[in-house]
mmCIF file of C-alpha atoms in Angstrom:
data_model
loop_
_atom_site.group_PDB
_atom_site.id
_atom_site.type_symbol
_atom_site.label_atom_id
_atom_site.label_comp_id
_atom_site.label_asym_id
_atom_site.label_seq_id
_atom_site.Cartn_x
_atom_site.Cartn_y
_atom_site.Cartn_z
ATOM 1 C CA MET A 1 -0.132 -0.380 -0.004
ATOM 2 C CA TYR A 2 0.612 3.451 -0.701
ATOM 3 C CA GLN A 3 1.767 5.405 2.765
ATOM 4 C CA PRO A 4 3.037 8.885 3.031
ATOM 5 C CA GLU A 5 5.447 10.234 5.540
ATOM 6 C CA GLN A 6 6.837 13.368 4.006
ATOM 7 C CA TYR A 7 4.787 16.387 5.968
ATOM 8 C CA GLY A 8 4.214 17.855 3.073
ATOM 9 C CA VAL A 9 2.326 14.983 0.909
ATOM 10 C CA VAL A 10 0.666 14.363 3.999
ATOM 11 C CA LEU A 11 0.094 18.283 4.557
ATOM 12 C CA ALA A 12 -1.489 17.547 0.844
ATOM 13 C CA PHE A 13 -4.013 14.882 2.213
ATOM 14 C CA MET A 14 -5.613 16.380 4.272
ATOM 15 C CA VAL A 15 -5.947 19.515 2.681
ATOM 16 C CA VAL A 16 -7.692 16.774 -0.065
ATOM 17 C CA SER A 17 -9.921 15.339 3.028
ATOM 18 C CA MET A 18 -10.939 18.818 4.240
ATOM 19 C CA VAL A 19 -11.965 20.275 0.729
ATOM 20 C CA CYS A 20 -13.784 16.451 0.594
ATOM 21 C CA TRP A 21 -15.938 16.392 3.600
ATOM 22 C CA GLY A 22 -16.506 19.947 2.981
ATOM 23 C CA SER A 23 -17.799 19.618 -0.311
ATOM 24 C CA TRP A 24 -19.796 16.346 -0.815
ATOM 25 C CA ALA A 25 -22.997 17.787 0.652
ATOM 26 C CA ASN A 26 -23.081 20.144 -2.457
ATOM 27 C CA THR A 27 -24.500 16.787 -4.644
ATOM 28 C CA LEU A 28 -27.682 16.388 -1.700
ATOM 29 C CA LYS A 29 -28.472 20.590 -2.770
ATOM 30 C CA LEU A 30 -27.918 19.647 -6.711
ATOM 31 C CA CYS A 31 -31.044 17.639 -6.255
ATOM 32 C CA PRO A 32 -33.805 19.348 -3.659
ATOM 33 C CA LYS A 33 -37.106 17.361 -4.339
ATOM 34 C CA PHE A 34 -34.801 14.302 -3.444
ATOM 35 C CA PRO A 35 -35.838 13.807 0.609
ATOM 36 C CA PHE A 36 -32.672 13.149 2.609
ATOM 37 C CA PRO A 37 -33.473 9.659 4.178
ATOM 38 C CA LEU A 38 -34.097 8.604 -0.335
ATOM 39 C CA PHE A 39 -30.774 10.475 -1.499
ATOM 40 C CA TYR A 40 -28.600 8.621 1.224
ATOM 41 C CA TRP A 41 -29.299 5.149 -0.316
ATOM 42 C CA ASP A 42 -27.695 6.240 -3.189
ATOM 43 C CA TYR A 43 -24.576 7.888 -0.810
ATOM 44 C CA THR A 44 -24.324 5.134 1.360
ATOM 45 C CA ILE A 45 -23.576 3.159 -2.788
ATOM 46 C CA GLY A 46 -21.005 5.505 -3.502
ATOM 47 C CA LEU A 47 -19.044 5.041 0.014
ATOM 48 C CA VAL A 48 -18.453 1.532 -0.877
ATOM 49 C CA VAL A 49 -17.582 2.082 -4.502
ATOM 50 C CA GLY A 50 -15.370 5.154 -3.212
ATOM 51 C CA ALA A 51 -13.858 2.372 -0.869
ATOM 52 C CA LEU A 52 -13.197 0.074 -2.814
ATOM 53 C CA VAL A 53 -11.483 2.437 -5.756
ATOM 54 C CA TRP A 54 -8.546 3.915 -3.639
ATOM 55 C CA ALA A 55 -8.619 -0.091 -1.901
ATOM 56 C CA PHE A 56 -7.345 -1.535 -5.200
ATOM 57 C CA THR A 57 -4.832 1.879 -6.458
ATOM 58 C CA LEU A 58 -3.514 3.207 -3.479
ATOM 59 C CA GLY A 59 -3.715 0.406 -1.411
ATOM 60 C CA SER A 60 -2.644 -2.158 -3.474
ATOM 61 C CA MET A 61 0.666 -0.168 -4.806
ATOM 62 C CA GLY A 62 3.449 0.830 -2.979
ATOM 63 C CA THR A 63 6.111 -0.130 -0.686
ATOM 64 C CA SER A 64 4.643 0.296 2.767
ATOM 65 C CA GLY A 65 2.547 -2.584 4.060
ATOM 66 C CA VAL A 66 1.286 -4.674 1.991
ATOM 67 C CA PRO A 67 -1.499 -4.956 -0.812
ATOM 68 C CA PHE A 68 -5.285 -4.597 0.354
ATOM 69 C CA LEU A 69 -6.597 -7.962 -0.040
ATOM 70 C CA GLU A 70 -3.427 -9.552 2.008
ATOM 71 C CA ASP A 71 -4.128 -6.674 4.495
ATOM 72 C CA LEU A 72 -8.011 -7.618 4.905
ATOM 73 C CA GLY A 73 -7.037 -11.500 5.538
ATOM 74 C CA LYS A 74 -4.893 -10.637 7.756
ATOM 75 C CA VAL A 75 -6.848 -7.642 10.680
ATOM 76 C CA GLY A 76 -8.025 -8.827 12.889
ATOM 77 C CA LEU A 77 -11.154 -9.458 15.096
ATOM 78 C CA ALA A 78 -10.837 -6.236 17.664
ATOM 79 C CA SER A 79 -10.083 -3.671 14.627
ATOM 80 C CA ILE A 80 -12.832 -5.083 12.811
ATOM 81 C CA VAL A 81 -15.062 -4.429 15.433
ATOM 82 C CA TRP A 82 -13.388 -0.869 16.787
ATOM 83 C CA ALA A 83 -13.887 -0.207 12.833
ATOM 84 C CA ALA A 84 -17.014 -1.427 11.880
ATOM 85 C CA ALA A 85 -18.552 0.860 15.073
ATOM 86 C CA GLY A 86 -16.867 3.847 14.028
ATOM 87 C CA GLY A 87 -18.500 3.442 10.835
ATOM 88 C CA ALA A 88 -22.361 3.101 12.119
ATOM 89 C CA VAL A 89 -21.693 5.776 14.633
ATOM 90 C CA PHE A 90 -20.615 8.108 11.876
ATOM 91 C CA ASN A 91 -23.922 6.792 10.140
ATOM 92 C CA VAL A 92 -26.486 7.794 12.639
ATOM 93 C CA ALA A 93 -24.168 11.621 12.877
ATOM 94 C CA ASN A 94 -24.107 11.846 9.427
ATOM 95 C CA LEU A 95 -27.427 11.521 8.791
ATOM 96 C CA LEU A 96 -28.806 13.455 11.716
ATOM 97 C CA LEU A 97 -26.220 15.992 9.903
ATOM 98 C CA VAL A 98 -27.819 15.603 6.492
ATOM 99 C CA ALA A 99 -30.990 16.728 8.468
ATOM 100 C CA ALA A 100 -29.813 19.385 9.687
ATOM 101 C CA ILE A 101 -28.782 21.094 6.416
ATOM 102 C CA ASP A 102 -32.201 20.343 5.144
ATOM 103 C CA ILE A 103 -33.279 22.084 8.099
ATOM 104 C CA ALA A 104 -30.570 25.278 8.752
ATOM 105 C CA GLY A 105 -28.570 25.103 5.200
ATOM 106 C CA MET A 106 -25.053 24.222 5.106
ATOM 107 C CA ALA A 107 -22.883 27.223 6.009
ATOM 108 C CA VAL A 108 -24.910 26.660 9.778
ATOM 109 C CA ALA A 109 -25.552 22.973 10.175
ATOM 110 C CA PHE A 110 -21.418 21.894 8.891
ATOM 111 C CA PRO A 111 -19.658 24.787 11.008
ATOM 112 C CA ILE A 112 -21.876 23.719 14.443
ATOM 113 C CA GLY A 113 -21.850 20.340 14.209
ATOM 114 C CA ILE A 114 -18.806 19.446 12.681
ATOM 115 C CA GLY A 115 -17.396 22.087 14.435
ATOM 116 C CA LEU A 116 -18.368 20.431 17.553
ATOM 117 C CA ALA A 117 -17.452 16.987 16.142
ATOM 118 C CA LEU A 118 -13.919 18.360 15.912
ATOM 119 C CA VAL A 119 -13.512 19.374 19.558
ATOM 120 C CA ILE A 120 -15.033 16.149 20.610
ATOM 121 C CA GLY A 121 -12.789 14.584 18.061
ATOM 122 C CA SER A 122 -9.578 16.061 18.363
ATOM 123 C CA ALA A 123 -9.395 15.784 21.883
ATOM 124 C CA GLY A 124 -9.943 11.992 22.053
ATOM 125 C CA GLY A 125 -8.177 11.468 19.548
ATOM 126 C CA TYR A 126 -4.942 13.268 20.916
ATOM 127 C CA LEU A 127 -5.963 11.369 24.602
ATOM 128 C CA LEU A 128 -5.499 7.827 21.900
ATOM 129 C CA ALA A 129 -2.568 8.711 19.584
ATOM 130 C CA PRO A 130 -0.514 11.798 21.187
ATOM 131 C CA ALA A 131 1.111 13.644 18.633
ATOM 132 C CA GLY A 132 2.098 17.176 17.405
ATOM 133 C CA ASN A 133 2.988 20.139 19.351
ATOM 134 C CA PRO A 134 -0.324 19.856 22.517
ATOM 135 C CA LYS A 135 -0.456 23.991 22.681
ATOM 136 C CA LEU A 136 -0.992 24.412 19.056
ATOM 137 C CA VAL A 137 -3.955 21.327 18.525
ATOM 138 C CA LEU A 138 -4.982 23.324 21.762
ATOM 139 C CA GLY A 139 -4.402 27.034 20.589
ATOM 140 C CA GLY A 140 -6.203 25.638 16.693
ATOM 141 C CA VAL A 141 -9.292 23.689 18.136
ATOM 142 C CA VAL A 142 -9.985 27.008 20.700
ATOM 143 C CA LEU A 143 -10.265 29.151 17.272
ATOM 144 C CA VAL A 144 -12.584 26.800 15.902
ATOM 145 C CA ALA A 145 -14.694 26.449 18.643
ATOM 146 C CA ALA A 146 -14.896 30.394 18.431
ATOM 147 C CA ALA A 147 -15.895 30.286 15.433
ATOM 148 C CA ILE A 148 -18.484 27.852 15.686
ATOM 149 C CA VAL A 149 -20.017 31.110 18.173
ATOM 150 C CA CYS A 150 -19.670 32.963 15.419
ATOM 151 C CA ASP A 151 -21.322 31.149 12.550
ATOM 152 C CA ALA A 152 -24.951 30.261 15.433
ATOM 153 C CA MET A 153 -24.622 34.132 16.364
ATOM 154 C CA ALA A 154 -24.602 34.996 11.991
ATOM 155 C CA TYR A 155 -27.859 32.616 12.187
ATOM 156 C CA ARG A 156 -29.101 34.396 14.286
ATOM 157 C CA GLN A 157 -29.445 38.048 12.606
ATOM 158 C CA ARG A 158 -30.689 35.787 9.647
ATOM 159 C CA SER A 159 -33.508 33.790 10.772
ATOM 160 C CA GLY A 160 -35.490 36.227 11.997
ATOM 161 C CA GLY A 161 -38.767 35.381 13.420
ATOM 162 C CA ALA A 162 -38.042 31.342 11.962
ATOM 163 C CA GLY A 163 -37.729 30.414 15.745
ATOM 164 C CA LYS A 164 -39.172 27.290 15.868
ATOM 165 C CA VAL A 165 -37.151 25.801 12.690
ATOM 166 C CA GLN A 166 -34.148 27.625 13.739
ATOM 167 C CA THR A 167 -34.014 25.821 16.946
ATOM 168 C CA ARG A 168 -34.523 22.536 15.882
ATOM 169 C CA GLY A 169 -31.829 22.829 13.074
ATOM 170 C CA ILE A 170 -29.593 24.111 15.664
ATOM 171 C CA VAL A 171 -29.976 21.443 17.885
ATOM 172 C CA VAL A 172 -30.483 18.556 15.129
ATOM 173 C CA SER A 173 -26.397 19.977 14.308
ATOM 174 C CA LEU A 174 -25.791 19.543 17.781
ATOM 175 C CA ILE A 175 -26.396 15.782 17.918
ATOM 176 C CA ALA A 176 -24.970 15.604 14.649
ATOM 177 C CA GLY A 177 -21.267 17.034 16.296
ATOM 178 C CA ALA A 178 -21.074 15.438 19.053
ATOM 179 C CA LEU A 179 -21.890 11.896 17.869
ATOM 180 C CA MET A 180 -19.773 12.894 14.358
ATOM 181 C CA GLY A 181 -16.637 13.208 17.029
ATOM 182 C CA THR A 182 -16.866 9.816 18.850
ATOM 183 C CA PHE A 183 -15.952 8.491 15.520
ATOM 184 C CA TYR A 184 -12.611 9.235 14.764
ATOM 185 C CA PRO A 185 -11.363 7.822 18.291
ATOM 186 C CA LEU A 186 -12.851 4.928 17.217
ATOM 187 C CA VAL A 187 -10.744 4.224 14.256
ATOM 188 C CA THR A 188 -7.405 5.375 15.318
ATOM 189 C CA ARG A 189 -8.100 2.976 18.037
ATOM 190 C CA SER A 190 -8.588 -0.185 15.595
ATOM 191 C CA MET A 191 -5.616 0.819 13.874
ATOM 192 C CA SER A 192 -3.817 -0.028 17.123
ATOM 193 C CA GLY A 193 -2.456 -2.813 18.698
ATOM 194 C CA PRO A 194 -1.370 -5.140 20.486
ATOM 195 C CA GLY A 195 -2.114 -7.675 17.434
ATOM 196 C CA TYR A 196 -2.014 -6.967 14.084
ATOM 197 C CA ILE A 197 -2.540 -3.227 13.130
ATOM 198 C CA ALA A 198 -4.001 -3.293 9.337
ATOM 199 C CA GLY A 199 -3.534 -0.279 7.567
ATOM 200 C CA PRO A 200 -5.674 2.622 6.815
ATOM 201 C CA TYR A 201 -7.718 1.344 3.359
ATOM 202 C CA THR A 202 -8.808 -1.525 5.228
ATOM 203 C CA ILE A 203 -9.571 0.364 8.341
ATOM 204 C CA ALA A 204 -11.123 2.694 5.312
ATOM 205 C CA PHE A 205 -12.826 -0.143 3.529
ATOM 206 C CA LEU A 206 -14.158 -1.975 7.273
ATOM 207 C CA PHE A 207 -15.583 1.070 8.676
ATOM 208 C CA ILE A 208 -17.624 1.921 5.676
ATOM 209 C CA CYS A 209 -18.964 -1.609 5.615
ATOM 210 C CA GLY A 210 -20.094 -0.400 9.167
ATOM 211 C CA ALA A 211 -21.814 2.686 7.780
ATOM 212 C CA VAL A 212 -24.083 1.040 5.640
ATOM 213 C CA ILE A 213 -24.732 -1.673 7.528
ATOM 214 C CA SER A 214 -26.640 0.715 10.331
ATOM 215 C CA ASN A 215 -27.672 2.227 8.047
ATOM 216 C CA ILE A 216 -30.486 -0.440 6.993
ATOM 217 C CA PRO A 217 -32.394 -0.148 10.147
ATOM 218 C CA VAL A 218 -31.625 3.984 11.019
ATOM 219 C CA ASN A 219 -32.410 5.302 7.759
ATOM 220 C CA LEU A 220 -35.773 2.942 7.494
ATOM 221 C CA ILE A 221 -36.536 4.420 10.462
ATOM 222 C CA LEU A 222 -35.795 7.992 9.706
ATOM 223 C CA MET A 223 -38.387 7.102 6.138
ATOM 224 C CA LYS A 224 -41.220 6.651 8.713
ATOM 225 C CA LYS A 225 -40.293 9.816 10.929
ATOM 226 C CA PRO A 226 -38.565 12.317 9.174
ATOM 227 C CA VAL A 227 -36.362 14.615 11.714
ATOM 228 C CA ASN A 228 -37.898 17.349 9.896
ATOM 229 C CA GLY A 229 -41.264 17.079 10.500
ATOM 230 C CA SER A 230 -42.458 15.980 6.524
ATOM 231 C CA ALA A 231 -44.446 13.363 5.308
ATOM 232 C CA PRO A 232 -43.302 9.869 5.859
ATOM 233 C CA LEU A 233 -41.415 8.261 3.281
ATOM 234 C CA SER A 234 -41.666 4.758 0.925
ATOM 235 C CA MET A 235 -39.298 3.221 -0.970
ATOM 236 C CA SER A 236 -41.492 3.449 -4.458
ATOM 237 C CA GLU A 237 -40.513 6.907 -3.912
ATOM 238 C CA TYR A 238 -36.474 6.012 -3.870
ATOM 239 C CA PHE A 239 -37.165 4.284 -6.917
ATOM 240 C CA ALA A 240 -39.045 6.673 -8.876
ATOM 241 C CA ALA A 241 -37.303 9.438 -8.601
ATOM 242 C CA ARG A 242 -34.656 10.581 -11.145
ATOM 243 C CA PRO A 243 -31.984 9.140 -12.985
ATOM 244 C CA ALA A 244 -29.646 12.260 -11.962
ATOM 245 C CA TRP A 245 -30.703 12.602 -8.519
ATOM 246 C CA HIS A 246 -29.199 8.778 -7.719
ATOM 247 C CA LEU A 247 -25.996 9.533 -9.377
ATOM 248 C CA CYS A 248 -25.311 12.635 -7.141
ATOM 249 C CA GLY A 249 -26.077 10.404 -4.507
ATOM 250 C CA ILE A 250 -23.951 8.137 -5.589
ATOM 251 C CA LEU A 251 -20.736 11.091 -5.992
ATOM 252 C CA GLY A 252 -21.538 12.767 -2.307
ATOM 253 C CA GLY A 253 -20.382 9.073 -0.808
ATOM 254 C CA ILE A 254 -17.513 8.692 -3.352
ATOM 255 C CA ILE A 255 -16.700 12.184 -2.534
ATOM 256 C CA TRP A 256 -16.915 11.805 1.127
ATOM 257 C CA ALA A 257 -14.902 8.061 1.375
ATOM 258 C CA THR A 258 -12.073 9.319 -0.344
ATOM 259 C CA GLY A 259 -11.669 11.853 2.069
ATOM 260 C CA GLY A 260 -11.956 9.598 4.145
ATOM 261 C CA VAL A 261 -9.609 7.764 2.923
ATOM 262 C CA ALA A 262 -7.008 10.470 2.670
ATOM 263 C CA SER A 263 -7.920 11.355 6.545
ATOM 264 C CA PHE A 264 -7.183 7.699 7.678
ATOM 265 C CA THR A 265 -3.508 7.251 5.677
ATOM 266 C CA ALA A 266 -2.298 10.684 6.593
ATOM 267 C CA SER A 267 -2.947 9.820 10.891
ATOM 268 C CA ARG A 268 -0.654 6.909 10.005
ATOM 269 C CA ALA A 269 2.049 9.374 9.396
ATOM 270 C CA HIS A 270 4.415 9.327 12.586
ATOM 271 C CA SER A 271 4.683 13.240 12.393
ATOM 272 C CA VAL A 272 1.272 13.830 12.435
ATOM 273 C CA GLY A 273 -1.179 11.516 14.238
ATOM 274 C CA SER A 274 -4.771 10.973 14.018
ATOM 275 C CA ALA A 275 -5.531 14.460 16.403
ATOM 276 C CA VAL A 276 -4.409 16.765 13.455
ATOM 277 C CA SER A 277 -5.541 14.695 11.198
ATOM 278 C CA TYR A 278 -8.979 15.234 11.871
ATOM 279 C CA ALA A 279 -8.749 18.741 13.426
ATOM 280 C CA LEU A 280 -7.741 19.598 9.938
ATOM 281 C CA GLY A 281 -10.005 17.421 7.967
ATOM 282 C CA GLN A 282 -12.376 19.661 9.905
ATOM 283 C CA GLY A 283 -11.422 22.669 8.412
ATOM 284 C CA ALA A 284 -14.463 21.377 6.449
ATOM 285 C CA THR A 285 -16.358 23.198 8.199
ATOM 286 C CA MET A 286 -14.861 26.353 6.909
ATOM 287 C CA ILE A 287 -15.411 24.773 3.403
ATOM 288 C CA SER A 288 -18.846 24.044 3.737
ATOM 289 C CA ALA A 289 -19.150 27.376 4.892
ATOM 290 C CA ILE A 290 -17.420 29.349 1.715
ATOM 291 C CA TRP A 291 -19.533 26.881 -0.469
ATOM 292 C CA GLY A 292 -23.143 28.036 1.497
ATOM 293 C CA VAL A 293 -21.945 31.856 2.478
ATOM 294 C CA PHE A 294 -20.596 32.225 -1.751
ATOM 295 C CA ILE A 295 -22.300 29.818 -3.633
ATOM 296 C CA TRP A 296 -25.595 29.061 -2.431
ATOM 297 C CA HIS A 297 -26.170 32.678 -1.658
ATOM 298 C CA GLU A 298 -27.999 31.724 2.119
ATOM 299 C CA PHE A 299 -26.889 34.797 3.516
ATOM 300 C CA ALA A 300 -28.317 36.641 0.744
ATOM 301 C CA GLY A 301 -29.576 39.639 2.160
ATOM 302 C CA ALA A 302 -28.512 38.949 5.781
ATOM 303 C CA SER A 303 -27.993 42.235 7.743
ATOM 304 C CA PHE A 304 -24.623 43.771 7.983
ATOM 305 C CA LYS A 305 -24.232 42.593 11.684
ATOM 306 C CA ALA A 306 -24.534 38.632 10.498
ATOM 307 C CA LYS A 307 -22.210 39.581 7.287
ATOM 308 C CA MET A 308 -19.500 40.724 10.479
ATOM 309 C CA TYR A 309 -20.179 37.630 12.038
ATOM 310 C CA LEU A 310 -19.653 35.732 8.974
ATOM 311 C CA ALA A 311 -16.146 37.481 8.097
ATOM 312 C CA ALA A 312 -15.301 36.951 11.741
ATOM 313 C CA MET A 313 -15.846 32.994 11.509
ATOM 314 C CA PHE A 314 -14.046 32.635 8.530
ATOM 315 C CA VAL A 315 -10.859 34.376 10.006
ATOM 316 C CA LEU A 316 -10.930 32.092 12.912
ATOM 317 C CA PHE A 317 -11.235 29.204 11.071
ATOM 318 C CA VAL A 318 -8.414 30.257 9.030
ATOM 319 C CA LEU A 319 -5.858 30.898 12.029
ATOM 320 C CA GLY A 320 -7.151 28.058 13.912
ATOM 321 C CA LEU A 321 -6.376 25.531 10.696
ATOM 322 C CA GLY A 322 -2.536 26.993 10.528
ATOM 323 C CA ALA A 323 -2.196 26.288 14.299
ATOM 324 C CA LEU A 324 -2.848 22.572 13.152
ATOM 325 C CA ALA A 325 -1.158 22.651 10.084
ATOM 326 C CA LEU A 326 1.676 23.820 12.101
ATOM 327 C CA SER A 327 1.270 21.705 15.435
ATOM 328 C CA PRO A 328 3.615 18.194 14.068
ATOM 329 C CA ILE A 329 6.475 20.514 12.809
ATOM 330 C CA TYR A 330 7.046 22.743 15.508
#
């Protein structure tokens, strides 16, 4: 398999993770009449496709470790359980995050949900596998937390009288973030001893298997009782959807899987560790906010005060991510 160790290459992997995790939700925006639980069936197909593509390419070439299939045959039960559990937790969190996007918009759901996940996931990852300058890691996380507050204030300014929807969107985002913050420490645990330690491409595949399996009961429940308060859904509506919508869902899954593989691979580099890799990947909050504000115009017509909060949010994100990027080398 291919395992980068030079920091410049590892940093590039983390940037890829950040861009992918911050961009996949645009595929949901491309099919606005496709309810998110139905979209999610195609999304999970894309997750599997993406994981397999990278497993049989980068995961089967290079001089580090062993090829994917051989690695998969050697992996121990404990690693399988930890990775699959991480995928299951991620799946529930991601379903709620997609619901939050549907309710509140990307510029709100991603910074609040994923920002909270950054704080929880980074702390858990650092405790399991300490790496990087702790002061810079802590400083970066604090700056990102401040950015989350600024984004929430901007949303309050923008939303005005939509109190019920506003509260629901923020609450769902917070729950999704709390769950999302726990999946990466589980992945970190799956890639640590004792016993045989599987490579990141194998772990990514097992992780996604856990997500897909857990999706069946969880998504069926959300179809019957949608979080956004809409009418119950049926599988007949899924099969009646436009082919382009199905392709958008699959593409969204492939994009996320690409970011996941990049993040897991970067976390195995000796100079980085899981906390920094996960934290930088969660720069997705800034990427998604850029999409939401400048492409989807979610804050069009917002007050000057709301726009100032947004400006502060972007500045704080840049400073926080910069501190995290420098933590492995200072």
